[in-house]
């Protein structure tokens, strides 16, 4: 994003489609996990209400559950949906892949930058 190399979004817990801490995606990632966010309590509750519980640990998958303040790669369409519903978490532009621009305008991402 912004013509700079992509920086790490988060490693505790490990995030990203490739589980390498980066919000990188490829054609196999149908969800497009490209937006690096600082998750909020409101977003976690919103996501759970939408059927994606990100706060409950899932030890079988090595997932400790997210808490407010964690950095997480969110699917671009889901982030846009949350934005339209007034529930989008702040975005870390330097850790958001430019492919997110295929779904979300740069102006909206910049206006929601952390």
N, CA, C and O atoms as a printed pandas DataFrame, in Angstrom:
     atom_number atom_name residue_name chain_id  residue_number  x_coord  y_coord  z_coord
0              1         N          UNK        A               1    0.852   -1.170    0.000
1              2        CA          UNK        A               1    0.000    0.000    0.000
2              3         C          UNK        A               1    0.898    1.234    0.000
3              4         O          UNK        A               1    1.968    1.234    0.608
4              5         N          UNK        A               2    0.464    2.256   -0.669
5              6        CA          UNK        A               2    1.168    3.539   -0.709
6              7         C          UNK        A               2    2.568    3.436   -1.312
7              8         O          UNK        A               2    3.412    4.292   -1.050
8              9         N          UNK        A               3    2.827    2.405   -2.112
9             10        CA          UNK        A               3    4.091    2.262   -2.814
10            11         C          UNK        A               3    5.266    1.827   -1.957
11            12         O          UNK        A               3    6.408    1.865   -2.414
12            13         N          UNK        A               4    5.013    1.422   -0.743
13            14        CA          UNK        A               4    6.072    0.972    0.164
14            15         C          UNK        A               4    5.964   -0.533    0.364
15            16         O          UNK        A               4    4.899   -1.110    0.145
16            17         N          UNK        A               5    7.065   -1.181    0.783
17            18        CA          UNK        A               5    6.992   -2.612    1.084
18            19         C          UNK        A               5    6.000   -2.878    2.224
19            20         O          UNK        A               5    5.858   -2.079    3.149
20            21         N          UNK        A               6    5.337   -3.997    2.128
21            22        CA          UNK        A               6    4.359   -4.401    3.138
22            23         C          UNK        A               6    5.082   -4.743    4.441
23            24         O          UNK        A               6    6.052   -5.500    4.437
24            25         N          UNK        A               7    4.609   -4.187    5.547
25            26        CA          UNK        A               7    5.202   -4.504    6.847
26            27         C          UNK        A               7    4.328   -5.542    7.551
27            28         O          UNK        A               7    3.190   -5.786    7.150
28            29         N          UNK        A               8    4.868   -6.137    8.589
29            30        CA          UNK        A               8    4.155   -7.153    9.368
30            31         C          UNK        A               8    2.932   -6.523   10.024
31            32         O          UNK        A               8    3.004   -5.420   10.566
32            33         N          UNK        A               9    1.819   -7.229    9.971
33            34        CA          UNK        A               9    0.596   -6.783   10.647
34            35         C          UNK        A               9    0.622   -7.239   12.094
35            36         O          UNK        A               9    0.479   -6.420   13.001
36            37         N          UNK        A              10    0.801   -8.532   12.324
37            38        CA          UNK        A              10    0.810   -9.050   13.678
38            39         C          UNK        A              10    1.260  -10.488   13.754
39            40         O          UNK        A              10    1.012  -11.284   12.848
40            41         N          UNK        A              11    1.925  -10.810   14.848
41            42        CA          UNK        A              11    2.424  -12.176   15.042
42            43         C          UNK        A              11    1.951  -12.804   16.341
43            44         O          UNK        A              11    2.216  -13.981   16.590
44            45         N          UNK        A              12    1.261  -12.044   17.168
45            46        CA          UNK        A              12    0.748  -12.590   18.431
46            47         C          UNK        A              12   -0.671  -12.100   18.637
47            48         O          UNK        A              12   -0.865  -11.038   19.227
48            49         N          UNK        A              13   -1.660  -12.827   18.176
49            50        CA          UNK        A              13   -1.528  -14.125   17.504
50            51         C          UNK        A              13   -1.096  -13.959   16.046
51            52         O          UNK        A              13   -1.242  -12.893   15.448
52            53         N          UNK        A              14   -0.560  -15.047   15.497
53            54        CA          UNK        A              14   -0.111  -15.037   14.107
54            55         C          UNK        A              14   -1.314  -14.834   13.194
55            56         O          UNK        A              14   -2.347  -15.485   13.350
56            57         N          UNK        A              15   -1.163  -13.926   12.246
57            58        CA          UNK        A              15   -2.259  -13.593   11.347
58            59         C          UNK        A              15   -1.845  -13.756    9.898
59            60         O          UNK        A              15   -0.694  -14.077    9.605
60            61         N          UNK        A              16   -2.769  -13.538    9.009
61            62        CA          UNK        A              16   -2.512  -13.585    7.574
62            63         C          UNK        A              16   -2.961  -14.883    6.934
63            64         O          UNK        A              16   -2.980  -15.936    7.573
64            65         N          UNK        A              17   -3.313  -14.795    5.689
65            66        CA          UNK        A              17   -3.719  -15.966    4.905
66            67         C          UNK        A              17   -2.630  -17.026    4.950
67            68         O          UNK        A              17   -2.928  -18.219    5.023
68            69         N          UNK        A              18   -1.368  -16.602    4.909
69            70        CA          UNK        A              18   -0.244  -17.531    4.930
70            71         C          UNK        A              18    0.266  -17.788    6.348
71            72         O          UNK        A              18    1.247  -18.509    6.531
72            73         N          UNK        A              19   -0.386  -17.210    7.343
73            74        CA          UNK        A              19   -0.004  -17.311    8.751
74            75         C          UNK        A              19    1.481  -16.986    8.932
75            76         O          UNK        A              19    2.231  -17.713    9.583
76            77         N          UNK        A              20    1.873  -15.852    8.320
77            78        CA          UNK        A              20    3.250  -15.369    8.446
78            79         C          UNK        A              20    3.308  -13.948    8.997
79            80         O          UNK        A              20    4.362  -13.312    8.994
80            81         N          UNK        A              21    2.154  -13.457    9.472
81            82        CA          UNK        A              21    2.102  -12.118   10.043
82            83         C          UNK        A              21    1.805  -11.010    9.054
83            84         O          UNK        A              21    1.573   -9.868    9.450
84            85         N          UNK        A              22    1.808  -11.335    7.771
85            86        CA          UNK        A              22    1.553  -10.337    6.722
86            87         C          UNK        A              22    0.149  -10.500    6.146
87            88         O          UNK        A              22   -0.361  -11.614    6.033
88            89         N          UNK        A              23   -0.463   -9.385    5.785
89            90        CA          UNK        A              23   -1.786   -9.407    5.143
90            91         C          UNK        A              23   -1.599   -9.512    3.636
91            92         O          UNK        A              23   -1.958   -8.609    2.880
92            93         N          UNK        A              24   -1.029  -10.634    3.223
93            94        CA          UNK        A              24   -0.829  -10.937    1.803
94            95         C          UNK        A              24   -1.879  -11.959    1.388
95            96         O          UNK        A              24   -2.356  -12.746    2.205
96            97         N          UNK        A              25   -2.223  -11.935    0.136
97            98        CA          UNK        A              25   -3.238  -12.862   -0.354
98            99         C          UNK        A              25   -2.817  -13.422   -1.703
99           100         O          UNK        A              25   -1.841  -12.969   -2.300
100          101         N          UNK        A              26   -3.560  -14.406   -2.171
101          102        CA          UNK        A              26   -3.360  -14.946   -3.514
102          103         C          UNK        A              26   -4.715  -15.428   -4.025
103          104         O          UNK        A              26   -5.729  -15.257   -3.348
104          105         N          UNK        A              27   -4.739  -16.017   -5.192
105          106        CA          UNK        A              27   -5.999  -16.430   -5.818
106          107         C          UNK        A              27   -6.755  -17.471   -4.995
107          108         O          UNK        A              27   -7.978  -17.565   -5.103
108          109         N          UNK        A              28   -6.060  -18.247   -4.183
109          110        CA          UNK        A              28   -6.723  -19.272   -3.371
110          111         C          UNK        A              28   -7.468  -18.674   -2.176
111          112         O          UNK        A              28   -8.332  -19.327   -1.590
112          113         N          UNK        A              29   -7.139  -17.450   -1.820
113          114        CA          UNK        A              29   -7.758  -16.783   -0.674
114          115         C          UNK        A              29   -9.043  -16.094   -1.118
115          116         O          UNK        A              29   -9.038  -14.923   -1.496
116          117         N          UNK        A              30  -10.123  -16.827   -1.068
117          118        CA          UNK        A              30  -11.404  -16.284   -1.529
118          119         C          UNK        A              30  -11.911  -15.151   -0.640
119          120         O          UNK        A              30  -12.693  -14.312   -1.089
120          121         N          UNK        A              31  -11.469  -15.122    0.624
121          122        CA          UNK        A              31  -11.897  -14.068    1.541
122          123         C          UNK        A              31  -11.126  -12.776    1.369
123          124         O          UNK        A              31  -11.594  -11.720    1.794
124          125         N          UNK        A              32   -9.952  -12.833    0.756
125          126        CA          UNK        A              32   -9.096  -11.662    0.539
126          127         C          UNK        A              32   -8.672  -11.027    1.862
127          128         O          UNK        A              32   -9.046   -9.892    2.157
128          129         N          UNK        A              33   -7.897  -11.752    2.651
129          130        CA          UNK        A              33   -7.406  -11.312    3.962
130          131         C          UNK        A              33   -6.295  -10.284    3.784
131          132         O          UNK        A              33   -5.127  -10.597    4.012
132          133         N          UNK        A              34   -6.636   -9.076    3.385
133          134        CA          UNK        A              34   -5.631   -8.088    2.982
134          135         C          UNK        A              34   -5.625   -6.805    3.795
135          136         O          UNK        A              34   -4.750   -5.966    3.582
136          137         N          UNK        A              35   -6.562   -6.614    4.718
137          138        CA          UNK        A              35   -6.652   -5.366    5.482
138          139         C          UNK        A              35   -6.138   -5.593    6.902
139          140         O          UNK        A              35   -6.717   -6.371    7.660
140          141         N          UNK        A              36   -5.052   -4.914    7.255
141          142        CA          UNK        A              36   -4.502   -5.031    8.608
142          143         C          UNK        A              36   -5.255   -4.075    9.521
143          144         O          UNK        A              36   -5.294   -2.869    9.278
144          145         N          UNK        A              37   -5.847   -4.620   10.563
145          146        CA          UNK        A              37   -6.666   -3.836   11.490
146          147         C          UNK        A              37   -6.164   -3.947   12.916
147          148         O          UNK        A              37   -5.508   -4.916   13.299
148          149         N          UNK        A              38   -6.490   -2.934   13.679
149          150        CA          UNK        A              38   -6.333   -2.969   15.133
150          151         C          UNK        A              38   -7.735   -3.254   15.643
151          152         O          UNK        A              38   -8.583   -2.363   15.670
152          153         N          UNK        A              39   -7.982   -4.495   16.050
153          154        CA          UNK        A              39   -9.346   -4.889   16.389
154          155         C          UNK        A              39   -9.836   -4.193   17.657
155          156         O          UNK        A              39   -9.079   -3.963   18.600
156          157         N          UNK        A              40  -11.089   -3.877   17.646
157          158        CA          UNK        A              40  -11.750   -3.226   18.774
158          159         C          UNK        A              40  -12.791   -4.181   19.350
159          160         O          UNK        A              40  -13.186   -5.153   18.706
160          161         N          UNK        A              41  -13.224   -3.890   20.562
161          162        CA          UNK        A              41  -14.276   -4.685   21.173
162          163         C          UNK        A              41  -15.544   -4.632   20.317
163          164         O          UNK        A              41  -16.212   -5.648   20.123
164          165         N          UNK        A              42  -15.866   -3.454   19.815
165          166        CA          UNK        A              42  -17.069   -3.302   18.987
166          167         C          UNK        A              42  -16.973   -4.162   17.728
167          168         O          UNK        A              42  -17.954   -4.793   17.335
168          169         N          UNK        A              43  -15.795   -4.193   17.090
169          170        CA          UNK        A              43  -15.638   -5.006   15.887
170          171         C          UNK        A              43  -15.728   -6.493   16.222
171          172         O          UNK        A              43  -16.336   -7.259   15.474
172          173         N          UNK        A              44  -15.128   -6.907   17.337
173          174        CA          UNK        A              44  -15.203   -8.322   17.713
174          175         C          UNK        A              44  -16.649   -8.748   17.948
175          176         O          UNK        A              44  -17.051   -9.833   17.529
176          177         N          UNK        A              45  -17.427   -7.905   18.612
177          178        CA          UNK        A              45  -18.845   -8.221   18.834
178          179         C          UNK        A              45  -19.607   -8.233   17.502
179          180         O          UNK        A              45  -20.441   -9.107   17.263
180          181         N          UNK        A              46  -19.313   -7.263   16.646
181          182        CA          UNK        A              46  -19.951   -7.191   15.323
182          183         C          UNK        A              46  -19.634   -8.451   14.518
183          184         O          UNK        A              46  -20.528   -9.072   13.943
184          185         N          UNK        A              47  -18.359   -8.820   14.484
185          186        CA          UNK        A              47  -17.946   -9.992   13.717
186          187         C          UNK        A              47  -18.630  -11.252   14.228
187          188         O          UNK        A              47  -19.071  -12.091   13.443
188          189         N          UNK        A              48  -18.717  -11.378   15.551
189          190        CA          UNK        A              48  -19.394  -12.542   16.134
190          191         C          UNK        A              48  -20.865  -12.561   15.721
191          192         O          UNK        A              48  -21.401  -13.621   15.396
192          193         N          UNK        A              49  -21.511  -11.418   15.730
193          194        CA          UNK        A              49  -22.926  -11.340   15.338
194          195         C          UNK        A              49  -23.120  -11.697   13.864
195          196         O          UNK        A              49  -24.204  -12.114   13.457
196          197         N          UNK        A              50  -22.050  -11.528   13.060
197          198        CA          UNK        A              50  -22.113  -11.873   11.647
198          199         C          UNK        A              50  -21.747  -13.335   11.392
199          200         O          UNK        A              50  -21.731  -13.790   10.248
200          201         N          UNK        A              51  -21.452  -14.072   12.479
201          202        CA          UNK        A              51  -21.145  -15.492   12.344
202          203         C          UNK        A              51  -19.663  -15.815   12.308
203          204         O          UNK        A              51  -19.294  -16.954   12.021
204          205         N          UNK        A              52  -18.798  -14.839   12.594
205          206        CA          UNK        A              52  -17.361  -15.075   12.592
206          207         C          UNK        A              52  -16.807  -14.700   13.965
207          208         O          UNK        A              52  -16.401  -13.560   14.191
208          209         N          UNK        A              53  -16.795  -15.660   14.868
209          210        CA          UNK        A              53  -16.349  -15.429   16.237
210          211         C          UNK        A              53  -14.823  -15.422   16.283
211          212         O          UNK        A              53  -14.182  -16.470   16.202
212          213         N          UNK        A              54  -14.259  -14.234   16.414
213          214        CA          UNK        A              54  -12.810  -14.083   16.455
214          215         C          UNK        A              54  -12.270  -13.989   17.879
215          216         O          UNK        A              54  -11.056  -13.983   18.079
216          217         N          UNK        A              55  -13.149  -13.918   18.860
217          218        CA          UNK        A              55  -12.680  -13.719   20.231
218          219         C          UNK        A              55  -12.600  -15.016   21.046
219          220         O          UNK        A              55  -11.899  -15.053   22.057
220          221         N          UNK        A              56  -13.278  -16.049   20.645
221          222        CA          UNK        A              56  -13.249  -17.309   21.376
222          223         C          UNK        A              56  -12.039  -18.149   20.953
223          224         O          UNK        A              56  -11.853  -18.403   19.763
224          225         N          UNK        A              57  -11.222  -18.579   21.906
225          226        CA          UNK        A              57  -10.073  -19.422   21.555
226          227         C          UNK        A              57  -10.503  -20.716   20.870
227          228         O          UNK        A              57  -11.548  -21.284   21.185
228          229         N          UNK        A              58   -9.687  -21.164   19.940
229          230        CA          UNK        A              58   -9.878  -22.448   19.265
230          231         C          UNK        A              58   -8.544  -23.193   19.349
231          232         O          UNK        A              58   -7.777  -23.204   18.386
232          233         N          UNK        A              59   -8.266  -23.814   20.496
233          234        CA          UNK        A              59   -6.965  -24.475   20.707
234          235         C          UNK        A              59   -6.617  -25.507   19.647
235          236         O          UNK        A              59   -5.439  -25.682   19.333
236          237         N          UNK        A              60   -7.603  -26.193   19.088
237          238        CA          UNK        A              60   -7.342  -27.203   18.071
238          239         C          UNK        A              60   -6.653  -26.604   16.847
239          240         O          UNK        A              60   -5.973  -27.312   16.104
240          241         N          UNK        A              61   -6.831  -25.291   16.636
241          242        CA          UNK        A              61   -6.225  -24.607   15.491
242          243         C          UNK        A              61   -5.087  -23.687   15.929
243          244         O          UNK        A              61   -4.561  -22.922   15.121
244          245         N          UNK        A              62   -4.707  -23.757   17.201
245          246        CA          UNK        A              62   -3.654  -22.903   17.708
246          247         C          UNK        A              62   -4.055  -21.441   17.752
247          248         O          UNK        A              62   -3.203  -20.555   17.677
248          249         N          UNK        A              63   -5.365  -21.184   17.874
249          250        CA          UNK        A              63   -5.881  -19.817   17.865
250          251         C          UNK        A              63   -6.300  -19.414   19.277
251          252         O          UNK        A              63   -7.211  -20.014   19.848
252          253         N          UNK        A              64   -5.640  -18.401   19.846
253          254        CA          UNK        A              64   -5.943  -18.020   21.230
254          255         C          UNK        A              64   -7.164  -17.119   21.387
255          256         O          UNK        A              64   -7.574  -16.821   22.508
256          257         N          UNK        A              65   -7.742  -16.689   20.280
257          258        CA          UNK        A              65   -8.832  -15.712   20.336
258          259         C          UNK        A              65   -8.256  -14.311   20.361
259          260         O          UNK        A              65   -7.197  -14.075   20.942
260          261         N          UNK        A              66   -8.952  -13.389   19.734
261          262        CA          UNK        A              66   -8.481  -12.003   19.670
262          263         C          UNK        A              66   -9.048  -11.192   20.810
263          264         O          UNK        A              66  -10.118  -11.487   21.342
264          265         N          UNK        A              67   -8.308  -10.166   21.170
265          266        CA          UNK        A              67   -8.773   -9.212   22.175
266          267         C          UNK        A              67   -8.561   -7.812   21.611
267          268         O          UNK        A              67   -7.733   -7.631   20.718
268          269         N          UNK        A              68   -9.282   -6.832   22.108
269          270        CA          UNK        A              68   -9.108   -5.461   21.612
270          271         C          UNK        A              68   -7.634   -5.052   21.649
271          272         O          UNK        A              68   -6.923   -5.302   22.623
272          273         N          UNK        A              69   -7.201   -4.421   20.567
273          274        CA          UNK        A              69   -5.816   -3.989   20.438
274          275         C          UNK        A              69   -4.952   -4.920   19.620
275          276         O          UNK        A              69   -3.884   -4.524   19.153
276          277         N          UNK        A              70   -5.407   -6.186   19.432
277          278        CA          UNK        A              70   -4.649   -7.113   18.592
278          279         C          UNK        A              70   -4.673   -6.631   17.150
279          280         O          UNK        A              70   -5.612   -5.964   16.715
280          281         N          UNK        A              71   -3.623   -6.981   16.420
281          282        CA          UNK        A              71   -3.551   -6.665   14.992
282          283         C          UNK        A              71   -3.935   -7.936   14.228
283          284         O          UNK        A              71   -3.450   -9.026   14.533
284          285         N          UNK        A              72   -4.813   -7.780   13.229
285          286        CA          UNK        A              72   -5.370   -8.956   12.550
286          287         C          UNK        A              72   -5.653   -8.626   11.095
287          288         O          UNK        A              72   -6.091   -7.520   10.776
288          289         N          UNK        A              73   -5.405   -9.581   10.215
289          290        CA          UNK        A              73   -5.720   -9.422    8.789
290          291         C          UNK        A              73   -7.191   -9.764    8.579
291          292         O          UNK        A              73   -7.616  -10.901    8.784
292          293         N          UNK        A              74   -7.943   -8.777    8.176
293          294        CA          UNK        A              74   -9.386   -8.919    7.975
294          295         C          UNK        A              74   -9.661   -8.996    6.474
295          296         O          UNK        A              74   -8.974   -8.358    5.677
296          297         N          UNK        A              75  -10.656   -9.773    6.101
297          298        CA          UNK        A              75  -11.073   -9.864    4.700
298          299         C          UNK        A              75  -11.564   -8.495    4.234
299          300         O          UNK        A              75  -12.353   -7.846    4.922
300          301         N          UNK        A              76  -11.098   -8.061    3.072
301          302        CA          UNK        A              76  -11.470   -6.749    2.554
302          303         C          UNK        A              76  -12.994   -6.573    2.436
303          304         O          UNK        A              76  -13.511   -5.538    2.856
304          305         N          UNK        A              77  -13.726   -7.547    1.880
305          306        CA          UNK        A              77  -15.185   -7.364    1.807
306          307         C          UNK        A              77  -15.842   -7.279    3.186
307          308         O          UNK        A              77  -16.801   -6.528    3.364
308          309         N          UNK        A              78  -15.334   -8.047    4.173
309          310        CA          UNK        A              78  -15.906   -8.000    5.521
310          311         C          UNK        A              78  -15.601   -6.661    6.183
311          312         O          UNK        A              78  -16.455   -6.102    6.871
312          313         N          UNK        A              79  -14.371   -6.134    5.977
313          314        CA          UNK        A              79  -14.040   -4.830    6.549
314          315         C          UNK        A              79  -14.962   -3.761    5.957
315          316         O          UNK        A              79  -15.467   -2.906    6.685
316          317         N          UNK        A              80  -15.183   -3.808    4.643
317          318        CA          UNK        A              80  -16.062   -2.833    3.995
318          319         C          UNK        A              80  -17.489   -2.947    4.537
319          320         O          UNK        A              80  -18.147   -1.933    4.770
320          321         N          UNK        A              81  -17.958   -4.156    4.734
321          322        CA          UNK        A              81  -19.284   -4.370    5.319
322          323         C          UNK        A              81  -19.355   -3.737    6.716
323          324         O          UNK        A              81  -20.326   -3.058    7.050
324          325         N          UNK        A              82  -18.326   -3.968    7.518
325          326        CA          UNK        A              82  -18.280   -3.385    8.859
326          327         C          UNK        A              82  -18.236   -1.861    8.779
327          328         O          UNK        A              82  -18.866   -1.176    9.586
328          329         N          UNK        A              83  -17.501   -1.336    7.821
329          330        CA          UNK        A              83  -17.434    0.114    7.624
330          331         C          UNK        A              83  -18.827    0.668    7.306
331          332         O          UNK        A              83  -19.256    1.663    7.889
332          333         N          UNK        A              84  -19.516    0.021    6.389
333          334        CA          UNK        A              84  -20.856    0.479    5.992
334          335         C          UNK        A              84  -21.845    0.397    7.153
335          336         O          UNK        A              84  -22.831    1.133    7.183
336          337         N          UNK        A              85  -21.584   -0.496    8.108
337          338        CA          UNK        A              85  -22.429   -0.638    9.293
338          339         C          UNK        A              85  -21.916    0.187   10.474
339          340         O          UNK        A              85  -22.454    0.093   11.577
340          341         N          UNK        A              86  -20.874    0.997   10.245
341          342        CA          UNK        A              86  -20.331    1.841   11.295
342          343         C          UNK        A              86  -19.532    1.100   12.348
343          344         O          UNK        A              86  -19.404    1.583   13.473
344          345         N          UNK        A              87  -18.987   -0.070   12.007
345          346        CA          UNK        A              87  -18.299   -0.913   12.992
346          347         C          UNK        A              87  -16.864   -1.278   12.597
347          348         O          UNK        A              87  -16.263   -2.153   13.220
348          349         N          UNK        A              88  -16.314   -0.630   11.585
349          350        CA          UNK        A              88  -14.987   -1.006   11.092
350          351         C          UNK        A              88  -13.888   -0.617   12.074
351          352         O          UNK        A              88  -13.911    0.485   12.622
352          353         N          UNK        A              89  -12.927   -1.510   12.303
353          354        CA          UNK        A              89  -11.794   -1.174   13.162
354          355         C          UNK        A              89  -10.782   -0.328   12.386
355          356         O          UNK        A              89  -10.803   -0.311   11.155
356          357         N          UNK        A              90   -9.896    0.376   13.103
357          358        CA          UNK        A              90   -8.867    1.169   12.431
358          359         C          UNK        A              90   -7.944    0.289   11.585
359          360         O          UNK        A              90   -7.723   -0.883   11.890
360          361         N          UNK        A              91   -7.419    0.879   10.530
361          362        CA          UNK        A              91   -6.582    0.182    9.559
362          363         C          UNK        A              91   -5.132    0.639    9.696
363          364         O          UNK        A              91   -4.856    1.829    9.851
364          365         N          UNK        A              92   -4.222   -0.312    9.637
365          366        CA          UNK        A              92   -2.789    0.000    9.546
366          367         C          UNK        A              92   -2.426   -0.044    8.065
367          368         O          UNK        A              92   -2.218   -1.117    7.500
368          369         N          UNK        A              93   -2.354    1.122    7.448
369          370        CA          UNK        A              93   -2.122    1.207    6.004
370          371         C          UNK        A              93   -0.816    0.543    5.582
371          372         O          UNK        A              93   -0.774   -0.134    4.555
372          373         N          UNK        A              94    0.247    0.728    6.360
373          374        CA          UNK        A              94    1.559    0.200    5.988
374          375         C          UNK        A              94    1.591   -1.321    5.987
375          376         O          UNK        A              94    2.507   -1.920    5.423
376          377         N          UNK        A              95    0.597   -1.956    6.615
377          378        CA          UNK        A              95    0.535   -3.417    6.684
378          379         C          UNK        A              95   -0.649   -3.971    5.895
379          380         O          UNK        A              95   -0.951   -5.161    5.986
380          381         N          UNK        A              96   -1.322   -3.115    5.123
381          382        CA          UNK        A              96   -2.468   -3.519    4.297
382          383         C          UNK        A              96   -2.013   -3.689    2.855
383          384         O          UNK        A              96   -1.433   -2.776    2.268
384          385         N          UNK        A              97   -2.277   -4.855    2.290
385          386        CA          UNK        A              97   -1.875   -5.136    0.908
386          387         C          UNK        A              97   -2.671   -4.262   -0.054
387          388         O          UNK        A              97   -3.854   -3.999    0.163
388          389         N          UNK        A              98   -2.014   -3.818   -1.113
389          390        CA          UNK        A              98   -2.685   -2.937   -2.065
390          391         C          UNK        A              98   -3.841   -3.604   -2.802
391          392         O          UNK        A              98   -4.645   -2.909   -3.424
392          393         N          UNK        A              99   -3.945   -4.930   -2.751
393          394        CA          UNK        A              99   -5.089   -5.608   -3.373
394          395         C          UNK        A              99   -6.400   -5.210   -2.701
395          396         O          UNK        A              99   -7.466   -5.362   -3.298
396          397         N          UNK        A             100   -6.341   -4.702   -1.462
397          398        CA          UNK        A             100   -7.551   -4.240   -0.777
398          399         C          UNK        A             100   -8.226   -3.114   -1.557
399          400         O          UNK        A             100   -9.431   -2.897   -1.433
400          401         N          UNK        A             101   -7.436   -2.399   -2.361
401          402        CA          UNK        A             101   -7.984   -1.278   -3.144
402          403         C          UNK        A             101   -8.945   -1.745   -4.239
403          404         O          UNK        A             101   -9.673   -0.932   -4.808
404          405         N          UNK        A             102   -8.952   -3.027   -4.533
405          406        CA          UNK        A             102   -9.911   -3.571   -5.499
406          407         C          UNK        A             102  -11.314   -3.623   -4.892
407          408         O          UNK        A             102  -12.304   -3.750   -5.612
408          409         N          UNK        A             103  -11.391   -3.525   -3.562
409          410        CA          UNK        A             103  -12.657   -3.639   -2.841
410          411         C          UNK        A             103  -13.020   -2.341   -2.112
411          412         O          UNK        A             103  -14.190   -1.964   -2.047
412          413         N          UNK        A             104  -12.003   -1.662   -1.564
413          414        CA          UNK        A             104  -12.209   -0.483   -0.719
414          415         C          UNK        A             104  -11.418    0.678   -1.299
415          416         O          UNK        A             104  -10.266    0.503   -1.697
416          417         N          UNK        A             105  -12.014    1.855   -1.352
417          418        CA          UNK        A             105  -11.301    3.005   -1.898
418          419         C          UNK        A             105  -10.178    3.448   -0.956
419          420         O          UNK        A             105  -10.261    3.277    0.260
420          421         N          UNK        A             106   -9.138    4.015   -1.545
421          422        CA          UNK        A             106   -8.023    4.523   -0.764
422          423         C          UNK        A             106   -8.487    5.609    0.197
423          424         O          UNK        A             106   -8.009    5.677    1.329
424          425         N          UNK        A             107   -9.407    6.452   -0.237
425          426        CA          UNK        A             107   -9.899    7.535    0.615
426          427         C          UNK        A             107  -10.554    6.982    1.884
427          428         O          UNK        A             107  -10.360    7.526    2.972
428          429         N          UNK        A             108  -11.328    5.905    1.747
429          430        CA          UNK        A             108  -11.982    5.305    2.916
430          431         C          UNK        A             108  -10.943    4.684    3.844
431          432         O          UNK        A             108  -11.027    4.837    5.062
432          433         N          UNK        A             109   -9.961    3.981    3.270
433          434        CA          UNK        A             109   -8.916    3.383    4.096
434          435         C          UNK        A             109   -8.123    4.464    4.822
435          436         O          UNK        A             109   -7.852    4.339    6.016
436          437         N          UNK        A             110   -7.756    5.512    4.114
437          438        CA          UNK        A             110   -6.981    6.592    4.744
438          439         C          UNK        A             110   -7.788    7.267    5.857
439          440         O          UNK        A             110   -7.230    7.621    6.896
440          441         N          UNK        A             111   -9.078    7.445    5.653
441          442        CA          UNK        A             111   -9.910    8.085    6.662
442          443         C          UNK        A             111  -10.064    7.212    7.904
443          444         O          UNK        A             111  -10.475    7.701    8.956
444          445         N          UNK        A             112   -9.739    5.934    7.792
445          446        CA          UNK        A             112   -9.865    4.999    8.915
446          447         C          UNK        A             112   -8.510    4.468    9.375
447          448         O          UNK        A             112   -8.430    3.434   10.040
448          449         N          UNK        A             113   -7.454    5.183    9.016
449          450        CA          UNK        A             113   -6.112    4.761    9.383
450          451         C          UNK        A             113   -5.888    4.876   10.887
451          452         O          UNK        A             113   -6.353    5.814   11.533
452          453         N          UNK        A             114   -5.169    3.904   11.422
453          454        CA          UNK        A             114   -4.843    3.898   12.857
454          455         C          UNK        A             114   -3.813    4.964   13.157
455          456         O          UNK        A             114   -3.405    5.121   14.307
